[in-house]
Coordinates of C-alpha atoms in Angstrom, one line a residue:
M231 CA 100.5 60.4 112.4
F232 CA 98.9 62.2 115.2
A233 CA 101.7 65.0 114.5
L234 CA 100.5 65.3 110.8
L235 CA 96.9 65.1 112.2
A236 CA 97.8 68.1 114.4
L237 CA 99.2 70.1 111.7
L238 CA 96.0 69.9 109.7
P239 CA 94.0 73.0 111.5
I240 CA 97.3 75.2 110.7
L241 CA 97.8 74.0 107.3
S242 CA 94.1 74.9 106.8
V243 CA 94.7 78.4 107.9
L244 CA 97.8 78.9 105.6
L245 CA 96.1 77.2 102.6
F246 CA 93.0 79.1 102.6
L247 CA 94.2 82.6 104.3
V248 CA 97.5 82.8 102.6
V249 CA 97.8 80.7 99.6
L250 CA 94.2 81.0 98.2
R251 CA 94.0 84.5 99.7
W252 CA 90.4 83.8 101.2
P253 CA 89.5 86.6 103.5
A254 CA 89.7 85.6 107.0
L255 CA 85.9 85.4 107.5
R256 CA 85.6 82.4 105.1
A257 CA 88.9 80.9 106.1
L258 CA 88.9 80.8 109.6
P259 CA 85.5 79.0 109.9
V260 CA 87.2 76.2 107.8
A261 CA 89.9 76.0 110.0
Y262 CA 87.4 75.9 113.0
V263 CA 85.7 73.3 111.7
V264 CA 88.8 71.1 111.1
A265 CA 90.0 71.6 114.8
V266 CA 86.4 70.8 116.2
A267 CA 86.2 67.7 114.0
E268 CA 89.6 66.5 115.1
A269 CA 89.3 67.5 118.8
L270 CA 86.2 65.5 118.9
W271 CA 86.7 62.3 116.7
V272 CA 90.6 61.8 116.8
W273 CA 91.4 63.1 120.2
G274 CA 88.2 62.0 121.9
V275 CA 87.3 65.6 123.6
A276 CA 83.9 65.6 125.0
P277 CA 81.5 67.6 123.0
R278 CA 80.9 70.0 126.4
A279 CA 84.6 70.6 126.5
V280 CA 84.9 71.5 122.7
L281 CA 81.8 74.0 123.5
A282 CA 83.5 75.4 126.4
S283 CA 86.8 76.0 124.6
T284 CA 84.6 78.0 122.2
I285 CA 83.1 80.1 124.7
Q286 CA 86.5 80.8 126.1
G287 CA 87.7 81.6 122.7
V288 CA 84.7 84.2 122.2
I289 CA 85.6 86.0 125.5
V290 CA 89.0 86.5 124.8
A291 CA 88.1 87.6 121.3
L292 CA 85.7 90.3 122.9
S293 CA 88.8 91.3 125.0
I294 CA 91.0 92.1 121.6
L295 CA 88.2 93.9 120.3
Y296 CA 87.8 95.7 123.3
I297 CA 91.6 97.1 122.7
V298 CA 90.9 97.6 118.7
F299 CA 88.1 99.8 119.4
G300 CA 89.9 102.1 121.8
A301 CA 92.8 102.4 119.5
L302 CA 90.3 103.1 116.5
L303 CA 88.6 105.8 118.6
L304 CA 91.6 107.5 119.6
L305 CA 92.7 107.7 115.8
A306 CA 89.2 108.9 114.9
T307 CA 89.7 111.4 117.6
L308 CA 93.0 112.6 116.9
R309 CA 92.1 112.9 113.2
A310 CA 89.0 115.1 113.7
N311 CA 90.8 117.6 115.8
G312 CA 93.9 118.2 113.6
A313 CA 96.4 116.4 115.8
L314 CA 97.4 114.0 113.4
A315 CA 98.1 116.7 111.0
T316 CA 100.5 118.3 113.3
I317 CA 102.1 114.9 113.9
R318 CA 102.6 114.3 110.1
A319 CA 104.3 117.9 109.7
A320 CA 106.7 117.1 112.8
F321 CA 108.0 113.8 111.5
T322 CA 108.4 115.3 107.9
R323 CA 110.7 118.1 109.7
I324 CA 112.7 115.2 111.6
N325 CA 113.1 113.8 108.2
P326 CA 110.8 113.2 105.1
D327 CA 112.2 109.9 104.2
R328 CA 109.4 107.2 104.4
R329 CA 112.0 104.5 105.6
V330 CA 113.3 106.7 108.3
Q331 CA 109.7 107.5 109.6
A332 CA 108.9 103.5 109.6
I333 CA 112.0 102.8 111.3
I334 CA 111.2 105.7 113.9
V335 CA 107.6 104.9 114.5
A336 CA 107.6 101.2 114.1
W337 CA 110.9 99.9 115.2
L338 CA 111.6 102.4 118.3
F339 CA 108.5 103.6 119.4
G340 CA 106.6 100.5 118.6
S341 CA 109.5 98.5 120.9
F342 CA 108.8 101.0 123.6
L343 CA 105.1 100.1 123.4
E344 CA 105.7 96.4 123.4
G345 CA 107.7 96.6 126.3
A346 CA 105.4 98.6 128.1
A347 CA 102.1 96.8 127.2
G348 CA 102.6 93.8 124.6
F349 CA 99.8 91.4 123.5
G350 CA 99.6 93.3 120.1
T351 CA 99.2 96.8 121.3
P352 CA 102.0 98.2 119.0
A353 CA 100.2 96.9 116.0
A354 CA 97.0 98.7 117.2
V355 CA 98.9 102.2 118.1
V356 CA 101.7 102.1 115.1
G357 CA 99.3 101.1 112.3
P358 CA 97.1 103.9 112.5
L359 CA 99.8 106.6 113.6
L360 CA 101.6 105.7 110.2
L361 CA 98.3 105.8 108.1
G362 CA 97.8 109.0 109.6
L363 CA 101.2 110.2 108.5
G364 CA 100.3 109.3 104.8
F365 CA 101.4 105.5 104.3
P366 CA 99.2 103.2 102.6
A367 CA 97.2 101.0 104.8
M368 CA 99.1 97.7 103.8
A369 CA 102.3 99.4 104.3
A370 CA 101.2 100.4 107.6
A371 CA 99.8 97.2 108.8
M372 CA 102.8 95.5 107.7
S373 CA 105.4 97.9 109.4
G374 CA 103.4 97.3 112.8
L375 CA 103.4 93.7 112.6
I376 CA 107.4 93.1 111.4
I377 CA 108.5 95.0 114.6
Q378 CA 106.6 92.1 116.6
S379 CA 109.5 90.2 117.0
T380 CA 112.7 91.4 118.7
P381 CA 110.6 93.4 121.4
V382 CA 108.0 90.4 122.2
T383 CA 109.8 88.2 124.5
F384 CA 110.1 91.3 127.0
G385 CA 106.9 92.7 126.2
A386 CA 104.4 93.9 129.1
I387 CA 107.2 94.5 131.3
G388 CA 108.9 90.7 130.5
T389 CA 105.5 88.7 130.7
P390 CA 106.7 86.3 128.2
I391 CA 109.8 85.3 130.5
L392 CA 108.3 85.7 133.8
L393 CA 104.9 84.3 133.2
G394 CA 105.4 82.2 129.9
V395 CA 108.7 80.4 130.9
G396 CA 108.5 80.6 134.4
T397 CA 105.3 78.6 134.5
G398 CA 106.2 76.4 131.8
L399 CA 109.5 75.3 133.6
G400 CA 108.2 75.9 137.0
V401 CA 108.6 72.0 137.9
P402 CA 110.4 70.0 140.4
L403 CA 112.8 68.2 137.5
V404 CA 113.9 72.0 136.3
R405 CA 114.0 73.6 139.9
E406 CA 116.4 70.4 141.1
A407 CA 118.6 71.1 138.0
A408 CA 119.0 74.8 138.6
A409 CA 119.7 73.8 142.0
R410 CA 122.4 71.5 141.1
A411 CA 124.0 74.2 138.9
G412 CA 124.0 76.6 142.0
L413 CA 121.5 79.0 140.6
T414 CA 118.3 80.3 142.4
W415 CA 115.1 80.2 140.4
G416 CA 115.3 83.8 139.5
E417 CA 119.1 83.6 138.6
Y418 CA 118.0 80.6 136.1
L419 CA 115.3 82.4 134.7
S420 CA 117.5 85.4 134.2
G421 CA 119.9 83.3 132.4
I422 CA 117.2 82.3 129.8
A423 CA 116.3 85.9 129.4
V424 CA 119.7 86.9 128.7
R425 CA 120.5 84.1 126.2
A426 CA 117.2 85.1 124.5
A427 CA 118.1 88.7 124.2
A428 CA 121.4 87.8 122.6
L429 CA 120.1 85.8 120.1
H430 CA 117.1 88.4 119.6
A431 CA 120.1 91.1 119.3
A432 CA 122.3 89.3 116.8
V433 CA 119.0 88.7 114.5
G434 CA 116.7 91.7 115.4
V435 CA 119.5 94.2 114.6
L436 CA 118.7 93.7 110.8
I437 CA 115.0 94.1 111.3
P438 CA 115.0 97.8 110.2
V439 CA 116.8 96.6 107.2
F440 CA 114.1 94.5 106.5
L441 CA 111.4 97.0 107.2
S442 CA 112.9 99.5 104.8
A443 CA 113.6 96.9 102.0
L444 CA 110.1 95.6 102.1
L445 CA 108.8 99.0 102.2
T446 CA 110.3 100.0 99.0
R447 CA 110.1 96.7 97.2
F448 CA 106.3 96.6 97.8
Y449 CA 105.1 100.4 98.0
G450 CA 108.1 102.2 96.1
E451 CA 107.9 103.6 92.5
R452 CA 110.4 101.3 91.3
R453 CA 109.3 98.3 93.4
S454 CA 113.0 97.7 94.4
F455 CA 114.5 96.2 97.4
L456 CA 117.8 98.0 96.6
E457 CA 115.8 101.4 97.1
G458 CA 115.3 100.0 100.9
L459 CA 118.8 98.5 101.1
R460 CA 120.6 102.3 100.2
I461 CA 120.1 103.4 103.9
W462 CA 121.1 100.1 105.7
P463 CA 124.0 101.9 107.6
F464 CA 121.2 104.2 109.2
A465 CA 119.1 101.2 109.5
V466 CA 121.7 99.1 111.2
F467 CA 122.6 102.2 113.3
A468 CA 119.0 102.1 114.4
G469 CA 118.9 98.3 114.9
L470 CA 121.9 98.9 117.2
A471 CA 120.7 101.8 119.0
M472 CA 117.9 99.6 120.2
V473 CA 119.5 96.0 120.7
V474 CA 122.6 97.3 122.5
P475 CA 120.8 98.7 125.4
Y476 CA 118.3 96.2 125.4
L477 CA 120.7 93.4 125.9
A478 CA 122.9 95.4 128.2
V479 CA 119.4 95.8 130.2
A480 CA 118.5 92.1 130.3
Y481 CA 121.9 91.4 131.6
L482 CA 122.0 94.1 134.1
L483 CA 118.4 94.4 135.3
G484 CA 116.7 91.2 134.1
P485 CA 113.7 90.5 131.7
E486 CA 111.5 93.2 132.9
F487 CA 112.9 96.2 131.1
P488 CA 114.8 95.4 127.9
S489 CA 112.3 96.3 125.1
L490 CA 111.0 99.3 127.0
L491 CA 114.3 100.9 127.8
G492 CA 115.8 99.8 124.5
G493 CA 113.0 101.6 122.5
L494 CA 113.3 104.6 124.7
I495 CA 117.0 104.9 124.6
G496 CA 116.7 103.8 120.6
L497 CA 114.4 107.1 120.2
A498 CA 116.7 109.6 122.0
V499 CA 119.8 108.4 120.0
V500 CA 117.8 107.9 116.7
V501 CA 115.7 110.9 116.2
P502 CA 118.7 113.6 116.6
A503 CA 120.8 111.4 114.4
A504 CA 117.8 111.4 111.6
R505 CA 117.3 115.1 112.2
R506 CA 121.0 115.6 111.0
G507 CA 120.7 113.4 108.5
F508 CA 123.5 110.9 109.8
L509 CA 124.2 108.1 107.5
L510 CA 121.6 108.7 105.3
P511 CA 121.9 109.4 101.6
E512 CA 120.9 112.6 99.8
K513 CA 118.1 110.9 98.1
T514 CA 115.0 110.8 100.0
F515 CA 112.3 108.1 99.3
D516 CA 108.7 108.5 99.4
F517 CA 105.7 106.8 98.2
P518 CA 104.0 107.6 94.6
P519 CA 101.5 110.3 94.4
R520 CA 98.1 109.1 96.0
A521 CA 96.5 109.1 92.7
R522 CA 98.9 106.0 91.4
W523 CA 98.4 104.1 94.4
E524 CA 97.2 100.8 93.9
R525 CA 93.9 99.9 95.0
D526 CA 95.5 96.7 97.1
W527 CA 97.4 99.2 99.3
M528 CA 94.4 101.0 100.5
G529 CA 92.1 100.2 103.1
T530 CA 88.8 101.8 104.5
V531 CA 89.9 103.8 107.3
E532 CA 90.3 107.3 106.6
G533 CA 93.8 108.1 108.1
D534 CA 95.7 110.4 105.7
V535 CA 95.9 114.1 106.8
N536 CA 97.3 115.6 103.4
G537 CA 94.4 118.0 103.0
Q538 CA 94.8 119.1 106.5
T539 CA 96.5 122.2 108.1
P540 CA 98.1 121.6 111.5
R541 CA 96.1 123.7 114.1
V542 CA 97.3 122.4 117.8
S543 CA 100.9 122.4 118.9
L544 CA 103.0 119.6 118.7
V545 CA 102.9 119.0 122.4
A546 CA 99.2 118.8 122.4
A547 CA 99.2 116.6 119.3
W548 CA 101.8 114.2 121.1
G549 CA 100.0 114.7 124.4
P550 CA 97.5 111.6 123.7
Y551 CA 100.1 109.3 122.6
A552 CA 102.5 110.2 125.5
L553 CA 99.5 109.7 128.1
V554 CA 98.9 106.0 126.6
A555 CA 102.6 105.2 126.5
A556 CA 102.9 106.7 130.4
A557 CA 99.7 105.0 131.5
L558 CA 100.8 101.6 130.2
V559 CA 104.3 101.8 131.9
L560 CA 102.8 103.2 135.3
T561 CA 99.9 100.4 135.1
R562 CA 102.5 97.4 134.6
L563 CA 105.6 98.3 137.1
P564 CA 104.8 95.7 140.0
A565 CA 106.2 98.2 142.5
L566 CA 103.2 100.6 142.1
P567 CA 99.8 99.8 143.3
L568 CA 98.1 100.9 140.3
K569 CA 98.7 97.3 138.6
R570 CA 96.8 95.6 141.7
W571 CA 94.0 98.0 141.6
L572 CA 93.2 97.8 138.2
S573 CA 93.7 94.1 138.0
A574 CA 91.3 93.7 140.7
V575 CA 88.2 94.9 138.3
K576 CA 87.4 91.7 136.1
L577 CA 84.6 89.9 134.5
A578 CA 85.3 86.3 134.9
W579 CA 83.7 82.8 134.0
N580 CA 85.2 80.1 135.8
D581 CA 84.6 76.4 135.2
I582 CA 82.8 77.1 131.9
L583 CA 80.1 74.4 131.5
G584 CA 81.4 72.4 134.4
T585 CA 85.0 72.1 132.6
R586 CA 88.3 73.0 133.9
L587 CA 88.3 75.9 131.6
G588 CA 87.8 79.7 132.3
A589 CA 88.0 83.2 130.7
V590 CA 88.6 86.8 132.0
V591 CA 88.2 90.3 130.8
D592 CA 90.3 92.9 132.4
V593 CA 88.0 95.8 132.4
L594 CA 90.2 98.5 133.5
Y595 CA 93.9 96.8 133.3
S596 CA 93.4 96.2 129.4
P597 CA 95.1 98.6 127.1
G598 CA 91.7 99.3 125.8
F599 CA 90.4 101.2 129.0
I600 CA 93.7 103.2 128.4
F601 CA 92.7 104.2 125.1
L602 CA 89.2 104.9 126.0
V603 CA 90.4 107.2 129.0
V604 CA 92.5 109.2 126.8
S605 CA 90.0 109.6 124.2
A606 CA 87.8 110.9 126.9
L607 CA 90.6 113.4 127.9
V608 CA 91.2 114.6 124.5
F609 CA 87.4 115.2 124.0
A610 CA 87.6 117.5 127.1
G611 CA 91.0 119.0 126.5
F612 CA 90.1 119.8 123.0
R613 CA 86.6 121.2 123.7
M614 CA 85.2 118.8 121.2
G615 CA 81.5 119.0 120.6
A616 CA 78.8 116.6 120.8
R617 CA 78.5 115.9 117.3
E618 CA 82.3 115.7 116.8
I619 CA 82.5 113.0 119.6
G620 CA 79.5 111.2 118.2
A621 CA 81.1 111.1 114.8
A622 CA 84.4 109.4 116.0
V623 CA 82.5 107.2 118.3
G624 CA 80.3 105.9 115.4
L625 CA 83.4 105.6 112.9
A626 CA 85.2 103.4 115.4
W627 CA 82.4 101.4 116.1
R628 CA 81.6 100.7 112.4
Q629 CA 84.9 99.7 111.9
V630 CA 85.3 97.3 114.9
R631 CA 82.0 95.7 113.8
T632 CA 83.6 95.0 110.4
A633 CA 86.6 93.2 112.1
A634 CA 84.7 91.5 115.0
P635 CA 83.1 88.3 112.8
A636 CA 86.9 87.4 112.0
L637 CA 87.9 87.4 115.4
L638 CA 85.1 86.0 116.7
V639 CA 86.1 82.7 114.7
A640 CA 89.7 83.0 114.9
V641 CA 90.4 82.7 118.7
P642 CA 87.6 80.0 119.3
M643 CA 89.4 77.8 116.8
V644 CA 92.9 78.7 118.7
R645 CA 91.4 77.4 122.0
V646 CA 89.7 74.1 120.8
F647 CA 93.6 73.3 119.1
I648 CA 95.3 74.2 122.6
N649 CA 92.5 72.6 124.8
S650 CA 92.6 69.3 123.1
S651 CA 94.1 67.3 125.8
G652 CA 92.6 65.0 128.4
G653 CA 90.2 63.4 125.8
A654 CA 89.1 59.6 125.4
A655 CA 91.9 58.9 123.2
G656 CA 94.7 59.6 125.6
L657 CA 96.7 62.4 123.6
D658 CA 98.5 65.5 124.5
S659 CA 97.0 68.4 123.1
M660 CA 97.3 69.0 119.4
P661 CA 100.5 71.5 119.7
I662 CA 102.2 69.1 122.0
E663 CA 101.6 66.1 119.6
L664 CA 102.9 68.2 116.7
A665 CA 106.1 68.9 118.8
K666 CA 106.7 65.6 119.6
G667 CA 106.7 64.5 116.1
V668 CA 108.9 67.1 115.1
A669 CA 111.4 66.0 117.9
A670 CA 111.3 62.5 116.6
T671 CA 112.0 63.6 113.3
V672 CA 114.9 65.8 113.5
G673 CA 116.5 64.2 116.3
A674 CA 120.0 66.1 117.3
S675 CA 119.3 69.0 115.0
W676 CA 116.7 70.1 117.5
P677 CA 118.4 73.5 118.4
F678 CA 117.8 74.4 114.7
F679 CA 114.2 73.8 114.8
A680 CA 113.3 75.1 118.4
P681 CA 112.4 78.3 117.0
V682 CA 109.9 77.0 114.6
I683 CA 108.0 75.2 117.4
G684 CA 107.9 78.6 119.2
A685 CA 106.7 80.2 116.2
L686 CA 104.0 77.7 115.7
G687 CA 102.6 78.0 119.4
A688 CA 102.6 81.8 119.1
F689 CA 100.9 81.4 115.8
V690 CA 98.1 79.1 117.0
A691 CA 97.9 80.7 120.5
G692 CA 98.2 84.3 119.6
S693 CA 100.7 85.1 122.3
N694 CA 104.5 84.4 122.8
T695 CA 103.4 84.0 126.7
L696 CA 101.0 81.1 125.7
S697 CA 103.6 79.8 123.4
N698 CA 106.3 79.5 126.1
M699 CA 103.8 78.2 129.0
M700 CA 102.9 75.3 126.1
F701 CA 106.5 74.2 125.1
S702 CA 109.2 75.6 127.5
L703 CA 109.2 72.2 129.4
F704 CA 109.1 70.0 126.2
Q705 CA 112.1 72.2 124.9
W706 CA 114.0 71.9 128.0
G707 CA 113.1 67.9 128.1
V708 CA 114.4 67.5 124.6
A709 CA 117.5 69.5 125.2
D710 CA 118.2 67.6 128.2
R711 CA 117.7 64.3 126.3
I712 CA 120.1 65.1 123.3
G713 CA 122.8 66.1 126.1
G714 CA 122.5 69.9 124.9
L715 CA 122.2 73.0 126.6
P716 CA 118.6 73.5 127.9
Q717 CA 118.6 77.1 128.8
V718 CA 119.9 77.8 125.2
V719 CA 117.0 75.8 123.5
V720 CA 114.3 77.3 125.8
A721 CA 115.9 80.8 124.8
A722 CA 115.7 79.7 121.3
Q723 CA 111.7 78.6 122.0
A724 CA 111.1 82.3 123.3
V725 CA 113.0 84.0 120.2
G726 CA 110.6 81.8 118.1
G727 CA 107.7 82.5 120.2
A728 CA 108.3 86.4 119.7
A729 CA 108.9 86.1 115.8
G730 CA 105.7 84.0 115.5
N731 CA 103.8 87.3 116.5
M732 CA 104.3 88.6 112.9
I733 CA 102.0 86.3 111.6
T734 CA 99.5 85.3 114.7
V735 CA 96.2 85.2 113.4
H736 CA 94.3 87.4 115.8
N737 CA 97.4 90.1 115.8
V738 CA 97.0 90.4 112.0
V739 CA 93.2 90.3 112.0
A740 CA 93.6 93.2 114.7
A741 CA 96.3 94.9 112.6
A742 CA 94.2 95.1 109.7
A743 CA 91.0 96.3 111.5
V744 CA 92.8 99.5 112.6
V745 CA 93.9 100.5 109.2
G746 CA 90.6 99.1 107.3
L747 CA 92.0 96.1 105.9
V748 CA 89.6 93.4 107.1
G749 CA 89.3 90.8 104.4
R750 CA 92.8 91.4 103.3
E751 CA 94.7 89.6 106.2
G752 CA 96.0 86.7 104.1
D753 CA 97.9 89.5 102.1
I754 CA 99.5 90.9 105.1
I755 CA 100.9 87.5 106.1
R756 CA 102.5 86.8 102.7
K757 CA 104.4 90.1 103.4
T758 CA 105.4 89.4 107.1
M759 CA 106.3 85.8 105.9
V760 CA 109.6 87.0 104.5
P761 CA 111.3 88.4 107.7
L762 CA 109.5 85.6 109.7
V763 CA 111.3 83.0 107.8
Y764 CA 114.5 85.4 108.1
Y765 CA 114.3 85.3 111.9
L766 CA 113.7 81.6 112.5
L767 CA 116.5 80.5 110.1
A768 CA 119.0 82.8 111.8
A769 CA 118.0 82.2 115.3
G770 CA 117.9 78.3 114.5
S771 CA 121.2 78.7 113.1
L772 CA 122.9 80.5 115.9
A773 CA 121.2 78.5 118.5
S774 CA 122.6 75.4 116.8
I775 CA 126.3 77.2 116.7
W776 CA 125.8 77.9 120.2
H777 CA 125.0 74.4 121.1
Y778 CA 127.2 72.5 118.8
G779 CA 130.1 75.2 117.8
L780 CA 131.2 75.8 114.2
G781 CA 131.4 72.8 111.9
A782 CA 129.5 70.9 109.1
H783 CA 126.1 70.7 111.0
L784 CA 122.6 72.3 109.9
G785 CA 122.7 75.4 111.7
A786 CA 126.1 76.5 110.6
L787 CA 125.6 75.4 106.9
T788 CA 122.3 77.0 107.0
L789 CA 123.9 80.5 108.2
A790 CA 126.5 80.4 105.5
A791 CA 123.8 79.7 102.7
M792 CA 121.9 82.6 104.1
V793 CA 125.0 85.3 104.0
A794 CA 125.5 83.8 100.3
G795 CA 121.9 84.1 99.3
A796 CA 121.7 87.7 100.9
A797 CA 124.9 88.7 98.9
Y798 CA 123.4 87.4 95.6
L799 CA 120.1 89.0 96.2
V800 CA 121.8 92.4 96.8
A801 CA 124.0 92.0 93.8
R802 CA 120.9 91.3 91.4
E803 CA 119.1 94.0 92.8
H804 CA 122.2 96.2 92.3
R805 CA 122.3 95.2 88.7
A806 CA 118.6 95.8 88.4
G807 CA 118.7 99.1 89.9
R808 CA 121.3 100.2 87.6
A809 CA 119.5 98.9 84.4
A810 CA 116.0 100.3 85.2
P811 CA 114.9 103.5 83.7
V812 CA 114.2 106.6 86.0
P813 CA 110.1 106.5 86.2
G814 CA 109.3 109.7 84.2
A815 CA 112.8 110.1 82.4
G816 CA 112.3 111.3 79.1
Q817 CA 108.5 112.7 79.4

């Protein structure tokens, strides 16, 4: 019963935001009221603690808006000085195919950014960059969120593993189990990281295929999956170019650098291949002419640079993004003092309203500060006048102001949900009660469902790191009770928590804001739900097979059904593609 009650805030979000397509500003207050009502009257949380959770959520939301504003300011600045026009021309010279551009920018560059910074930064950079390359706003947001999967477990220099899993499992029971296995604590965590990387590599290798197919299905002239699947050899090649070094780095170097180096090596391999047309069909894909775009595709942020002539060099145009990437890496390497120096400058409120809750805003360590510094360097380097600077700042401010109300409700709802333990009813927090209900229901099939719990944790907490903190010990305990492989199950938790970032509410709100789609969050989630379902089913199936081997169990049967279903869909799309008339034929 308590598991079903704990599910209500999540169902409220899905119902109003995704099914009924309410804008986030209408849907999220309803979910907040549901979460508060349950916390007060079912979980017995004190009103003061609920108010403290709300304040904590507002502070966290402001820190997210700080990042969004910085990303929007950099976009407005680069558009104003002509740098985006140069970048667009450069990508066209690499390859004019929009499927290829999405794979390079979102999958590879986005993976590198996730490895460097994490916490939704790729969507804040990739979405505006694709928008500037002439992508519809909805396509840009969708692409930036779809890749918030494979690289996320090793984002921010391995934070979801080192901090998330490390904190969640850092209790005497698990440490003693590691010692009995003859492993140090670092080796035990590295073993989980390698297992997570293996699951990610097997599942994530097809993310570029999904990215391409969804791009052509929703935004192509023919509205066909098949048009995206036609570059599957290149898409799989791009997938392998990232996940092979990613897995090797996880095994050889540990959890800090798989995504960062996987994305960087992938760029070095794939960009020259794309320039030469390696594994690509002769026919390129482009969006319909802008005059025929549907209104649902477009947002309110001006990012397209079709009418502009490149007037800065390629090095100067890419320089700001190179500076952002370099600064994110240098400020997050534990071996350098920059991380310690920047992290020391904080705005903190500890023991909010006399509770155990607190909130911190990293003033200088936040990616938002890096965006602002780089924007200021662009102002100076390109000698932009006061009027141009004022226009860029004003545009970014108006855009972030539009996104603020939804985030200022979404994050407090999440914090009330998470901070619901310790009430008069004596219940665990809502996420833990929900996970306990699932575990009691599915029994020995738990490895299959472990990624789903990870994704739910990320959905409500807004972070793979927090999902791992909440659920790693619970996942380990369930696996131990069913006589399974705890490291595999915890790895599946981390994989699911990463995939859940595709639909995490504040990630989606932020991704929508930077491309001008505020109020359209439900439409974005409806599209990213497709690769999310694939990711969770495939990861759960592989975790079950790893756990139980091949046989007539849920994981193996589901994987067989997925392969058969994919073959059927490809065959159906192929027949439909052969039968469909060519747009414009006979005119």
